[in-house]
Coordinates of C-alpha atoms and ligand atoms in Angstrom, one line a residue:
A26 CA 55.8 102.8 140.3
V27 CA 59.6 103.8 139.1
Y28 CA 62.8 103.4 140.8
D29 CA 66.3 104.9 140.0
R30 CA 68.1 103.1 142.5
V31 CA 67.8 99.0 143.0
D32 CA 68.1 99.4 147.1
L33 CA 64.7 101.2 146.7
L34 CA 63.6 97.6 145.4
Q35 CA 61.8 96.0 148.1
E36 CA 64.1 92.6 148.9
F37 CA 61.5 90.2 149.8
I38 CA 59.4 90.7 146.5
Q39 CA 59.5 87.7 144.3
Y40 CA 58.7 88.3 140.7
D41 CA 56.9 86.3 138.5
F42 CA 58.5 87.7 135.4
V43 CA 61.3 89.8 134.4
I44 CA 61.6 92.0 131.4
I45 CA 64.8 92.9 130.2
G46 CA 64.5 96.4 128.1
G47 CA 61.0 98.9 128.9
G48 CA 61.4 99.8 125.7
T49 CA 58.6 99.7 122.7
A50 CA 57.6 96.1 123.0
G51 CA 58.6 95.6 126.3
S52 CA 56.3 98.6 127.3
V53 CA 53.7 96.6 126.0
L54 CA 54.8 93.4 127.7
A55 CA 54.3 95.3 131.3
N56 CA 51.3 96.5 130.7
R57 CA 49.4 93.6 129.3
L58 CA 51.1 91.1 132.3
T59 CA 49.8 93.2 135.1
E60 CA 46.7 93.9 133.9
N61 CA 46.2 90.6 136.6
A62 CA 47.3 92.0 140.2
T63 CA 48.0 88.5 141.0
V64 CA 51.0 88.3 138.4
S65 CA 53.7 91.0 139.2
V66 CA 56.5 92.1 136.7
L67 CA 60.0 94.1 137.3
V68 CA 61.0 95.7 134.3
L69 CA 64.9 96.5 134.0
E70 CA 65.6 99.6 131.7
A71 CA 69.1 100.8 130.7
G72 CA 67.8 104.6 130.1
G73 CA 66.2 106.8 132.3
N74 CA 62.6 108.2 132.4
N75 CA 60.4 109.4 129.6
I76 CA 58.6 111.7 131.8
G77 CA 60.4 115.3 131.6
A78 CA 62.3 114.4 128.5
I79 CA 60.7 117.1 126.8
P80 CA 62.6 117.1 123.3
T81 CA 61.2 113.9 123.1
Q82 CA 57.5 114.9 123.7
I83 CA 57.9 117.8 120.7
P84 CA 57.4 115.4 117.4
F85 CA 59.2 117.7 115.4
F86 CA 62.6 117.7 117.3
C87 CA 63.0 113.9 116.0
T88 CA 64.6 116.1 113.7
L89 CA 67.8 116.6 116.0
S90 CA 69.7 114.3 117.5
H91 CA 69.2 113.6 121.5
P92 CA 72.9 112.4 122.7
Q93 CA 71.4 112.0 126.4
Y94 CA 68.5 109.7 125.3
D95 CA 70.3 107.8 122.9
W96 CA 73.0 104.6 123.0
N97 CA 75.1 106.6 120.7
Y98 CA 76.6 103.7 118.5
T99 CA 78.1 104.0 115.2
T100 CA 78.2 100.8 112.6
T101 CA 81.2 99.2 111.8
P102 CA 82.8 101.0 108.1
Q103 CA 80.2 99.8 105.8
E104 CA 81.5 98.8 102.3
G105 CA 78.3 99.7 100.5
L106 CA 78.6 103.1 101.5
T107 CA 82.5 103.5 100.6
G108 CA 84.1 102.4 103.9
R109 CA 82.0 105.3 106.1
E110 CA 80.9 104.2 109.7
V111 CA 76.9 105.5 110.5
A112 CA 75.5 106.4 113.5
Y113 CA 72.9 104.3 114.9
T114 CA 70.4 105.6 117.1
R115 CA 68.6 103.6 119.7
G116 CA 66.3 104.8 122.5
F117 CA 68.2 105.1 125.9
I118 CA 64.9 105.6 127.7
L119 CA 61.7 104.3 128.9
G120 CA 59.4 103.6 125.5
G121 CA 63.1 102.9 124.1
S122 CA 63.4 103.8 120.4
S123 CA 59.5 104.5 120.3
S124 CA 60.3 107.8 122.7
V125 CA 62.9 109.0 120.1
N126 CA 61.6 107.8 116.2
G127 CA 59.9 109.8 113.3
M128 CA 56.7 108.4 114.5
F129 CA 55.8 107.3 111.4
Y130 CA 52.4 104.4 111.3
T131 CA 52.8 101.8 108.7
R132 CA 51.8 98.7 109.0
G133 CA 53.6 96.8 106.2
S134 CA 51.7 95.1 103.6
A135 CA 49.4 92.1 104.1
D136 CA 51.8 90.1 102.3
D137 CA 54.3 90.7 104.5
Y138 CA 52.4 88.8 107.8
N139 CA 51.7 86.2 105.2
R140 CA 55.2 85.7 104.6
L141 CA 55.9 85.5 108.6
A142 CA 53.0 82.8 108.8
S143 CA 54.3 80.9 106.0
V144 CA 58.2 81.0 107.6
T145 CA 57.3 79.9 110.8
G146 CA 54.4 77.6 110.0
D147 CA 52.1 79.4 112.7
S148 CA 48.9 80.8 110.6
E149 CA 48.3 82.8 113.6
W150 CA 50.7 85.5 112.5
S151 CA 48.8 85.9 108.7
W152 CA 47.2 88.8 108.2
K153 CA 43.9 88.4 109.1
H154 CA 44.8 86.9 112.1
V155 CA 46.9 90.1 113.6
Q156 CA 44.3 92.6 112.9
K157 CA 43.0 92.0 116.3
Y158 CA 46.8 93.0 117.6
F159 CA 46.8 96.1 115.4
S160 CA 43.5 96.9 117.0
L161 CA 44.4 96.8 120.7
N162 CA 47.8 99.0 119.6
E163 CA 46.1 101.6 117.9
R164 CA 44.0 104.4 119.3
W165 CA 42.9 106.4 116.1
T166 CA 42.5 110.2 117.2
F167 CA 42.0 113.6 115.2
P168 CA 44.9 115.9 114.2
A169 CA 46.3 118.6 116.3
D170 CA 44.6 121.1 113.9
H171 CA 41.1 119.3 114.0
H172 CA 40.7 119.9 110.0
N173 CA 38.8 117.8 108.3
T174 CA 40.1 114.7 107.6
T175 CA 37.7 113.4 105.3
G176 CA 39.2 111.3 101.7
Q177 CA 42.8 111.3 104.2
Y178 CA 42.6 108.1 105.2
D179 CA 39.8 105.1 105.5
P180 CA 38.3 105.2 109.1
S181 CA 37.3 101.9 108.7
I182 CA 40.5 100.3 109.1
H183 CA 41.4 101.5 112.3
S184 CA 40.4 101.5 116.0
L185 CA 39.3 104.3 118.2
D186 CA 40.2 102.1 121.5
G187 CA 44.0 100.9 121.5
M188 CA 46.7 102.3 123.4
N189 CA 48.6 103.9 121.5
T190 CA 47.6 107.1 119.4
V191 CA 47.6 107.6 116.1
S192 CA 46.8 110.8 113.9
L193 CA 47.4 112.5 110.8
A194 CA 49.3 115.8 110.7
G195 CA 48.7 119.0 112.3
F196 CA 49.7 121.4 110.3
P197 CA 49.2 122.1 106.9
Q198 CA 52.3 122.0 105.0
S199 CA 52.0 124.4 101.6
I200 CA 53.3 121.6 99.7
N201 CA 50.6 119.4 100.6
K202 CA 48.0 120.4 97.4
N203 CA 51.1 120.5 95.2
I204 CA 51.6 116.7 96.0
I205 CA 48.0 115.5 95.7
R206 CA 47.7 117.5 92.5
A207 CA 51.2 115.4 90.9
S208 CA 49.6 112.3 92.4
S209 CA 46.8 112.5 89.5
E210 CA 48.8 114.2 87.3
L211 CA 51.1 111.9 87.2
G212 CA 49.3 108.7 88.1
G213 CA 50.4 105.0 87.8
T214 CA 53.0 104.7 90.5
F215 CA 51.9 108.0 92.0
Q216 CA 48.4 106.7 92.2
Y217 CA 46.5 108.3 95.2
N218 CA 46.0 105.6 98.0
L219 CA 43.6 106.6 100.4
D220 CA 44.9 104.3 103.3
M221 CA 48.1 103.0 103.3
N222 CA 47.6 100.4 106.2
S223 CA 45.2 98.7 104.3
G224 CA 47.2 95.9 103.9
N225 CA 48.1 96.9 100.1
P226 CA 50.5 99.9 100.7
L227 CA 51.6 101.0 97.0
G228 CA 50.6 104.4 96.0
L229 CA 50.4 107.8 97.4
G230 CA 48.8 108.8 100.5
W231 CA 48.9 110.9 103.6
L232 CA 51.5 109.9 106.3
Q233 CA 49.6 108.6 109.6
A234 CA 52.0 109.5 112.8
T235 CA 51.8 108.0 116.4
I236 CA 50.8 111.5 117.7
D237 CA 48.6 112.2 120.3
G238 CA 47.0 116.4 120.0
G239 CA 50.7 117.5 118.6
N240 CA 52.6 115.3 121.5
R241 CA 54.9 112.1 120.9
S242 CA 52.6 108.7 121.7
S243 CA 55.4 106.3 122.7
A244 CA 55.5 103.1 124.3
A245 CA 56.3 104.6 127.3
T246 CA 53.3 107.7 127.1
S247 CA 50.7 104.8 126.5
Y248 CA 51.4 101.7 127.6
L249 CA 53.3 103.0 130.6
S250 CA 51.3 105.7 131.1
P251 CA 51.0 107.0 134.8
E252 CA 47.2 104.9 135.6
F253 CA 49.6 101.5 134.6
R254 CA 53.1 102.4 135.9
H255 CA 51.8 103.1 139.3
R256 CA 50.1 99.6 139.6
P257 CA 51.4 97.8 142.8
N258 CA 52.3 94.7 140.8
L259 CA 54.8 96.6 138.1
H260 CA 57.9 97.7 139.2
I261 CA 60.5 99.5 136.6
L262 CA 63.8 100.0 137.4
I263 CA 65.8 102.3 135.8
N264 CA 69.7 103.2 134.8
T265 CA 70.1 99.9 135.1
R266 CA 71.7 97.9 132.3
V267 CA 71.3 93.8 132.0
T268 CA 74.6 92.3 131.6
R269 CA 73.6 88.3 131.6
I270 CA 71.0 85.9 132.2
L271 CA 72.1 83.0 134.0
Q272 CA 71.4 79.2 133.5
D273 CA 69.8 77.9 136.8
D274 CA 72.0 75.4 139.1
S275 CA 69.3 73.0 139.0
S276 CA 69.1 72.6 135.3
I277 CA 72.8 72.2 135.1
G278 CA 73.9 68.4 133.8
G279 CA 70.2 67.7 132.6
G280 CA 67.4 68.4 130.1
P281 CA 67.5 71.9 128.4
P282 CA 69.0 74.9 130.3
H283 CA 66.8 76.6 132.4
L284 CA 67.6 80.5 132.0
T285 CA 65.1 82.6 134.9
T286 CA 68.4 84.6 136.7
V287 CA 69.2 88.2 135.6
E288 CA 72.3 89.7 136.4
F289 CA 72.1 93.4 136.2
T290 CA 74.5 96.4 137.7
Q291 CA 73.9 100.4 137.6
S292 CA 77.5 101.4 136.4
P293 CA 79.8 99.7 134.5
D294 CA 82.4 99.1 138.3
G295 CA 79.2 98.5 140.2
A296 CA 77.8 95.7 142.1
R297 CA 76.1 92.9 140.1
Y298 CA 72.8 91.9 141.3
Q299 CA 70.6 88.8 140.5
V300 CA 67.0 88.5 140.1
T301 CA 65.6 85.2 139.8
A302 CA 61.9 85.5 137.9
S303 CA 59.9 82.6 139.3
K304 CA 57.8 81.8 135.4
E305 CA 60.1 83.6 133.0
V306 CA 62.0 85.8 131.1
L307 CA 61.4 88.5 128.6
L308 CA 64.3 89.7 126.6
S309 CA 62.8 93.1 125.1
A310 CA 66.1 94.6 124.6
G311 CA 65.4 95.6 120.8
A312 CA 67.5 94.1 118.0
I313 CA 71.3 95.3 118.9
G314 CA 70.9 94.9 122.7
S315 CA 68.8 91.6 122.7
P316 CA 71.8 89.3 120.5
Q317 CA 74.4 91.3 122.8
I318 CA 72.7 90.0 126.0
L319 CA 72.3 86.4 124.3
L320 CA 76.2 86.0 123.2
N321 CA 77.0 87.2 126.9
S322 CA 75.0 84.8 128.4
G323 CA 76.2 81.6 125.9
I324 CA 73.6 81.7 123.6
G325 CA 74.8 81.8 120.1
N326 CA 77.8 80.1 118.3
S327 CA 79.7 78.1 120.4
S328 CA 82.4 77.9 118.7
Y329 CA 82.3 81.8 118.3
L330 CA 81.7 82.3 122.1
S331 CA 84.4 79.6 122.7
S332 CA 86.9 81.8 121.0
L333 CA 85.9 84.3 123.2
S334 CA 86.2 82.1 126.2
I335 CA 82.4 82.7 126.9
A336 CA 81.2 79.3 128.1
P337 CA 78.5 78.0 125.3
I338 CA 75.1 77.3 127.2
V339 CA 72.8 76.3 123.8
N340 CA 74.5 76.1 120.2
L341 CA 72.1 78.7 118.2
P342 CA 74.6 80.0 115.6
S343 CA 71.9 82.9 114.3
V344 CA 72.0 84.4 117.1
G345 CA 73.3 88.3 116.0
Q346 CA 73.1 87.0 112.3
N347 CA 70.8 87.8 109.8
F348 CA 70.8 92.1 110.6
T349 CA 68.4 93.2 108.3
D350 CA 67.7 97.1 108.0
H351 CA 66.3 99.4 105.6
P352 CA 68.4 101.7 104.1
R353 CA 67.9 105.9 103.8
L354 CA 68.9 108.4 101.8
V355 CA 67.7 112.5 102.1
N356 CA 67.5 113.7 99.0
N357 CA 66.8 117.7 98.4
W358 CA 65.9 120.0 95.7
P359 CA 66.0 124.1 96.2
V360 CA 62.8 125.8 95.8
N361 CA 61.1 129.2 95.1
G362 CA 59.6 130.5 98.0
N363 CA 60.5 130.4 101.9
H364 CA 57.0 128.5 103.4
T365 CA 59.0 125.5 104.6
F366 CA 60.5 124.2 107.9
D367 CA 64.2 124.6 106.8
D368 CA 64.6 127.7 109.3
I369 CA 63.2 126.2 112.4
N370 CA 66.2 124.0 113.1
R371 CA 68.8 126.8 112.2
N372 CA 67.3 130.0 113.7
S373 CA 67.0 130.1 117.6
N374 CA 64.3 132.8 117.8
L375 CA 62.2 131.0 115.6
S376 CA 62.4 127.5 117.3
T377 CA 61.6 128.6 121.0
H378 CA 59.0 131.2 119.9
L379 CA 57.6 127.6 118.2
Q380 CA 58.1 125.5 121.3
Q381 CA 56.1 128.7 122.8
V382 CA 53.1 127.9 120.5
W383 CA 53.7 124.3 121.4
S384 CA 53.7 124.1 124.8
Q385 CA 51.0 126.9 125.2
F386 CA 48.4 126.1 122.2
G387 CA 49.8 122.5 121.2
K388 CA 49.9 124.3 117.6
G389 CA 52.5 125.1 115.0
P390 CA 54.6 122.8 112.9
L391 CA 56.5 121.3 116.0
V392 CA 53.1 119.0 116.1
D393 CA 54.1 116.7 113.3
T394 CA 57.3 114.8 112.3
F395 CA 59.0 115.8 108.9
V396 CA 57.2 113.9 106.6
S397 CA 53.7 114.2 104.9
H398 CA 53.0 112.2 102.4
L399 CA 54.5 108.8 101.5
L400 CA 55.0 106.7 98.3
F401 CA 55.5 103.1 98.3
A402 CA 56.6 101.6 95.0
R403 CA 57.7 98.4 93.1
L404 CA 60.1 97.6 90.4
N405 CA 59.3 96.3 87.5
D406 CA 59.8 92.3 86.7
S407 CA 62.8 93.2 83.7
L408 CA 64.9 94.5 87.1
L409 CA 63.3 91.8 89.1
N410 CA 64.7 89.4 86.7
Q411 CA 68.3 90.2 87.0
F412 CA 68.6 89.2 90.5
G413 CA 66.3 85.7 89.7
G414 CA 63.1 86.8 91.5
D415 CA 61.2 88.9 93.7
P416 CA 62.8 89.8 97.4
A417 CA 59.8 91.4 98.2
A418 CA 57.3 89.7 100.2
G419 CA 54.4 89.6 97.6
L420 CA 52.6 91.3 94.9
H421 CA 51.4 93.9 96.9
T422 CA 54.8 94.9 98.8
P423 CA 56.7 97.8 97.6
H424 CA 60.6 97.6 97.4
Y425 CA 61.4 101.2 97.9
E426 CA 59.7 104.1 99.4
L427 CA 59.5 108.1 99.2
G428 CA 59.0 110.7 102.2
F429 CA 58.0 114.3 101.1
S430 CA 59.4 116.5 103.1
N431 CA 58.5 120.7 103.6
G432 CA 62.3 121.2 104.1
D433 CA 65.7 119.7 104.5
I434 CA 65.8 117.3 107.9
S435 CA 69.7 117.5 107.8
I436 CA 69.4 121.1 108.9
A437 CA 71.4 122.8 105.5
P438 CA 72.7 126.9 107.1
D439 CA 70.7 128.6 104.2
G440 CA 68.1 128.0 101.3
H441 CA 64.8 126.3 100.8
F442 CA 64.2 123.1 100.1
I443 CA 61.6 120.1 99.4
G444 CA 62.9 116.8 100.5
I445 CA 62.3 113.3 99.5
T446 CA 63.4 111.0 101.6
T447 CA 64.4 107.8 99.7
R448 CA 64.5 103.9 101.0
V449 CA 64.9 100.5 100.2
V450 CA 61.6 98.0 102.0
S451 CA 62.7 94.4 100.7
P452 CA 66.2 94.7 101.1
L453 CA 68.6 92.0 100.1
S454 CA 71.7 93.1 102.3
R455 CA 72.3 91.3 105.6
G456 CA 74.4 92.4 108.6
T457 CA 75.4 90.8 112.2
V458 CA 75.4 92.5 115.7
L459 CA 78.9 90.3 117.4
L460 CA 80.4 91.3 120.0
N461 CA 83.5 94.2 120.0
S462 CA 84.3 92.5 124.0
T463 CA 82.9 90.8 126.8
D464 CA 82.0 93.7 128.8
P465 CA 78.7 94.5 128.8
F466 CA 79.7 98.1 128.8
T467 CA 81.2 98.1 125.5
A468 CA 79.3 98.4 122.5
P469 CA 79.1 95.6 120.0
L470 CA 80.1 95.4 116.5
I471 CA 77.2 96.9 114.5
N472 CA 77.3 96.1 111.1
P473 CA 73.9 96.1 109.4
G474 CA 75.6 95.3 105.8
L475 CA 74.3 98.7 104.5
L476 CA 73.8 98.1 100.2
S477 CA 76.4 95.0 100.6
H478 CA 73.5 93.7 98.0
E479 CA 73.6 95.0 94.5
F480 CA 69.8 94.9 94.3
D481 CA 69.6 97.0 97.3
L482 CA 72.1 99.7 94.9
L483 CA 69.8 99.2 92.2
A484 CA 66.5 99.6 94.3
M485 CA 68.2 102.6 95.7
K486 CA 68.6 103.9 92.2
E487 CA 65.1 103.5 91.1
A488 CA 64.0 105.1 94.1
V489 CA 65.9 108.1 93.6
K490 CA 65.1 108.3 89.6
T491 CA 61.2 108.1 90.8
S492 CA 61.7 111.3 93.5
V493 CA 63.4 112.9 90.2
K494 CA 59.8 112.0 88.2
S495 CA 57.8 113.3 90.8
L496 CA 59.0 116.5 90.7
T497 CA 58.7 116.4 86.9
A498 CA 54.9 116.8 87.5
P499 CA 53.6 120.4 86.1
V500 CA 52.4 121.5 89.1
W501 CA 55.6 121.9 90.4
K502 CA 57.3 123.6 87.6
E503 CA 56.9 127.1 89.3
Y504 CA 58.3 126.0 92.5
V505 CA 61.1 123.4 92.2
V506 CA 64.4 125.0 90.9
G507 CA 66.2 124.1 87.7
N508 CA 66.0 120.8 86.3
P509 CA 65.3 117.9 89.2
D510 CA 68.2 115.7 87.6
S511 CA 70.9 118.3 88.7
A512 CA 70.2 117.5 92.4
F513 CA 72.8 114.8 91.9
I514 CA 75.4 116.3 90.3
D515 CA 78.3 116.2 93.0
S516 CA 81.3 117.9 91.3
E517 CA 83.6 115.7 93.5
I518 CA 81.9 112.6 91.7
V519 CA 81.5 113.9 88.8
S520 CA 86.1 114.6 88.7
K521 CA 86.4 111.0 89.9
L522 CA 84.7 109.5 87.1
E523 CA 86.3 109.4 83.5
T524 CA 83.2 110.3 81.3
A525 CA 79.9 111.4 82.3
Q526 CA 78.1 108.3 83.1
P527 CA 74.7 109.4 85.1
D528 CA 74.0 105.9 86.6
L529 CA 77.6 105.8 88.0
Q530 CA 77.0 109.4 89.3
L531 CA 74.2 108.5 90.8
E532 CA 75.5 105.6 92.4
A533 CA 78.2 107.4 93.6
Y534 CA 75.9 109.7 94.9
I535 CA 73.6 107.2 96.5
R536 CA 76.9 105.3 98.2
K537 CA 78.6 108.4 99.4
N538 CA 75.1 109.8 101.0
T539 CA 72.9 106.8 102.2
G540 CA 72.8 106.0 105.6
T541 CA 70.4 103.8 108.2
S542 CA 66.6 104.1 108.6
A543 CA 67.0 102.6 112.3
H544 CA 64.8 99.5 111.3
A545 CA 66.7 96.7 113.1
V546 CA 65.7 93.3 113.0
G547 CA 66.3 90.1 112.4
T548 CA 69.1 89.2 114.8
A549 CA 66.9 86.7 116.9
A550 CA 64.5 85.7 114.0
M551 CA 61.8 83.6 114.4
T552 CA 61.7 80.4 112.8
G553 CA 59.2 77.1 112.8
R554 CA 60.3 75.0 115.2
D555 CA 61.9 72.2 112.4
S556 CA 63.9 74.9 111.0
D557 CA 67.6 74.5 111.0
F558 CA 67.9 78.0 111.4
G559 CA 66.5 81.1 113.8
V560 CA 66.7 81.8 117.2
V561 CA 63.2 81.8 118.7
N562 CA 60.4 79.3 117.8
P563 CA 56.7 80.7 117.3
D564 CA 55.8 81.2 120.6
F565 CA 58.8 83.3 120.9
K566 CA 60.7 80.7 123.5
V567 CA 64.4 80.6 122.4
K568 CA 64.9 77.3 120.8
G569 CA 66.7 74.8 123.1
V570 CA 66.3 76.5 126.4
E571 CA 63.7 77.0 129.4
G572 CA 62.1 80.1 131.1
L573 CA 63.5 82.3 128.4
R574 CA 61.7 84.5 125.4
V575 CA 62.9 86.8 123.2
I576 CA 60.2 89.8 122.3
D577 CA 61.1 92.7 119.9
A578 CA 62.3 93.6 116.6
S579 CA 65.0 91.1 116.7
I580 CA 62.8 88.2 115.9
F581 CA 61.2 89.5 112.2
P582 CA 63.1 86.9 109.8
F583 CA 62.3 89.2 107.5
V584 CA 62.6 92.8 107.8
P585 CA 58.6 94.3 106.8
S586 CA 58.1 96.2 103.8
A587 CA 57.3 99.3 106.7
H588 CA 58.7 101.6 109.3
T589 CA 59.2 98.7 112.7
Q590 CA 57.3 100.1 115.3
A591 CA 53.5 99.1 114.6
P592 CA 55.0 95.3 113.6
V593 CA 56.8 95.6 117.1
Y594 CA 53.8 96.6 119.0
V595 CA 52.0 93.8 116.9
V596 CA 54.4 91.3 117.6
A597 CA 54.7 92.3 121.7
E598 CA 50.5 92.3 121.5
R599 CA 50.6 88.9 120.4
A600 CA 53.4 88.2 122.7
A601 CA 51.6 88.9 125.7
D602 CA 48.8 87.0 124.7
E603 CA 50.7 83.6 124.3
I604 CA 52.5 84.3 127.3
K605 CA 49.1 84.5 129.4
S606 CA 47.1 81.6 127.6
F607 CA 50.5 79.5 128.4
W608 CA 50.1 80.0 132.0
E609 CA 46.5 80.0 131.9
N610 CA 47.0 76.3 131.9
F611 CA 49.0 76.6 135.9
H612 CA 45.9 78.8 136.5
I613 CA 48.1 81.9 136.6
F614 CA 45.9 84.6 134.4
Ligands
FAD30 C1 65.8 107.4 115.4 C2 65.0 106.4 115.0 C3 63.9 106.9 114.2 C4 62.7 105.5 113.6 N1 61.9 106.0 112.7 C5 60.5 105.2 113.3 C6 59.3 105.7 112.8 O1 59.2 107.2 112.1 N2 58.0 104.7 112.4 C7 58.6 103.6 112.8 O2 57.5 102.8 112.7 N3 59.6 102.8 113.4 C8 60.8 104.1 113.2 N4 61.9 103.4 113.8 C9 61.9 101.7 114.2 C10 61.2 101.5 115.8 O3 61.2 102.6 116.7 C11 61.7 100.6 116.3 O4 61.9 99.3 115.4 C12 61.1 99.8 117.4 O5 61.0 101.1 118.4 C13 62.0 98.9 118.3 O6 61.1 98.4 119.5 P1 62.1 97.2 120.1 O7 60.8 96.9 121.6 O8 62.9 95.9 119.5 O9 63.2 98.3 121.1 P2 63.5 99.5 121.9 O10 62.3 100.1 121.3 O11 64.4 100.0 121.2 O12 63.6 98.7 123.3 C14 64.6 98.2 123.8 C15 65.1 98.4 125.1 O13 65.9 98.0 125.8 C16 66.5 98.8 126.4 N5 68.1 97.9 126.8 C17 68.7 97.4 125.4 N6 69.9 96.8 126.4 C18 69.7 97.0 127.5 C19 70.4 96.1 128.4 N7 71.4 95.5 128.5 N8 69.6 96.7 130.1 C20 68.7 97.2 129.7 N9 68.3 97.5 129.3 C21 68.2 97.7 128.1 C22 66.8 99.7 126.0 O14 67.3 101.4 126.2 C23 65.2 99.9 125.1 O15 64.5 101.1 126.0 C24 62.6 104.1 114.2 C25 64.0 103.8 115.0 C26 64.6 104.9 115.5 C27 65.7 104.3 116.8

C-alpha cells in the first residue's frame, strides 16, 4: 500500500529490502522483489503519488513544466553555454523521471551494451543477453487511433507481454508524409530505418513512445499499478526524504562496512527516523539523488568528505564524477500553414477543448509526445580523426540525433513552425554532482559540463547542419518559409562578430541556446571488480561495502546513445534478477 505518513507504517514490521527512491528503477525493483509473497519491501520516495497527477498522464503535456512534480534543480553556470545556468528537471513523484519524461522509447545501439559488457568484464551486459530484459519491460500495443502500422516498425523485435506499454503515435501529424518523402528524396544519412530499436538505430524512422492508448505509461503506472502496490508485502512511503545511509555498529572497526540502515524524514526540520533492512538497501534515487546520498553518508572521495566534515566510511573518489548527459538544442523554422501544434499551449480555450477530447475519447493531439520521427547519424571519419578517435560505442552507434516536431515546443507567442531538436548522443563532455551543503534538503551542485568538450560542439554543429539539409529536400519547398540556413542568423550574435563567419555564428547560436536532455548518468559508474575507477561492481554492489547496491541511471559508465529510460529499465530488471539469484543461495526467493 502507499502511505504518506510514517506513523501509518506498523512499527513491528521488519523489511527485507529498503529501496531508496520510487522512481523508474526503484518501481521495477519493488515489483519484482515482491513477486515472492514472503519477501517484504519498503520504498521511500521523496515525491508524492502519481495517481491523480493528471498533467503527467497527458502525453503532450510533457511539453509544459510541472514544478509540483519536479525537484526544480538548476545547474551550476555552464562554461560551454556562455556561463548560463539551465533548469535540470528530475521527477519528484512516484515513477520518478518516467512520470515526467518525454516518453521516447529508444533502446540504444547493440554496441552500447557490448561496450558495457567489455568495460565491466561481464558478458551478461551484451546486447544478446539483455534482450530478455527488454522483453520483460516492454508491452507493445496499438496506437490510440488504431491506424494501420504496417511498415512503421518491425514486430519481430518487440515484446507483447512485458510491463511497460510502448506504441507508435496515435494522432497523425500533417508533416508525417513529408518527412518520409524527404527520407527517400535525400537518401544516405536520411535513409529509412524500419525500426530503430533493432540494435542499429542509424537512419530516419518513426518514434516509439511509452504511451498506452493515449496515456503515459510510466514505471508507476505499470510496475506499481494498483494490483501491485496493494501487495501486502510492499509498503511505499511517499513524501519522505532519505537523508543518509548509516553504517551498522556491528561492522565498525572490522571488515568491510555494512550499510543497511536508512535515515529519513518527512520535513526539513522534522524528526529523523531509521529503518534497517534485514537483507539489503537498494539505492535508486537517480543520477543526482544517489551520489548526493552516498556523499552525505561518507561514501566518496575521503579527503573531499573530510573537508566538508563528513566522516568518510569508504574512499570511492568516483562518486559524483563522470556525470554525462546529452546536450539538446531546439531549432525552429517558420512554415506556410497552420496545421501545427503551436496553438495548443498558447491558446487556453483550445487546450481545454483538447483535454476534453482526450479524457472523453482518448483521441486528438494530446495522445502523443511532441516528436513524430527521429534520425540518428554519425560524423564522418575526417571529423572524427580531428579528435583522435571515435567516442561512440561502435560503428553502428550514432553521434547525434534529430527529432522532428510539427511545431515549436518552446511555445513561441505566435507563428507556425517545424521544429527539429538536435542532441549529441555520444558526448565527450563530463561533469560532476557534488555537495553544496551537508543539509540533505539543499540541492547539490549539478554540473553536467554541457558542451565543455570541443567534440560535442562539433557534433552539435553537424547535427544542426543536417537539420538544415533535411529541409532542403524538394518536398519541403512550399512548406518551409525562406532559406533553412537563415534560421540561425541571430542579429545579436552577428553584431558581436567582426566579420560574417557562418561557422562562428553557428557556434555562438549553439552555445547561446543549448540546454539539457535530462539524460543524466554516470555518477556512480559500474566498472569491473579490479578497476581503479567506478563505484559499483557488475552485481551493483558498492565497492568495498556490504549490504548496499546502487541501481539506477547513475551506474552507466558511458551514456547510451539513446534516451535513457529503456536502458534504465534494463538495468533494473537485470538487478532484480541478480538480487533474486544471490538470495536464492540463502533459500530466499
Ligand atoms: C524532463 C525529462 C525528459 C526525459 N525524456 C526522456 C524520454 O523521452 N525518453 C527516455 O528514454 N528518457 C527520458 N528521460 C530520462 C529518463 O526518464 C531517466 O533517465 C530515467 O527515468 C531515470 O531513472 P532513475 O531510476 O535513474 O531515476 P528517477 O526515475 O529520476 O528516480 C529517482 C527517484 O528517487 C527519488 N529520490 C531522489 N532523491 C531521494 C531522496 N533523498 N529520498 C527519497 N527519494 C529520493 C526521486 O524523487 C525519484 O522518484 C527524461 C528525463 C527527464 C527528467
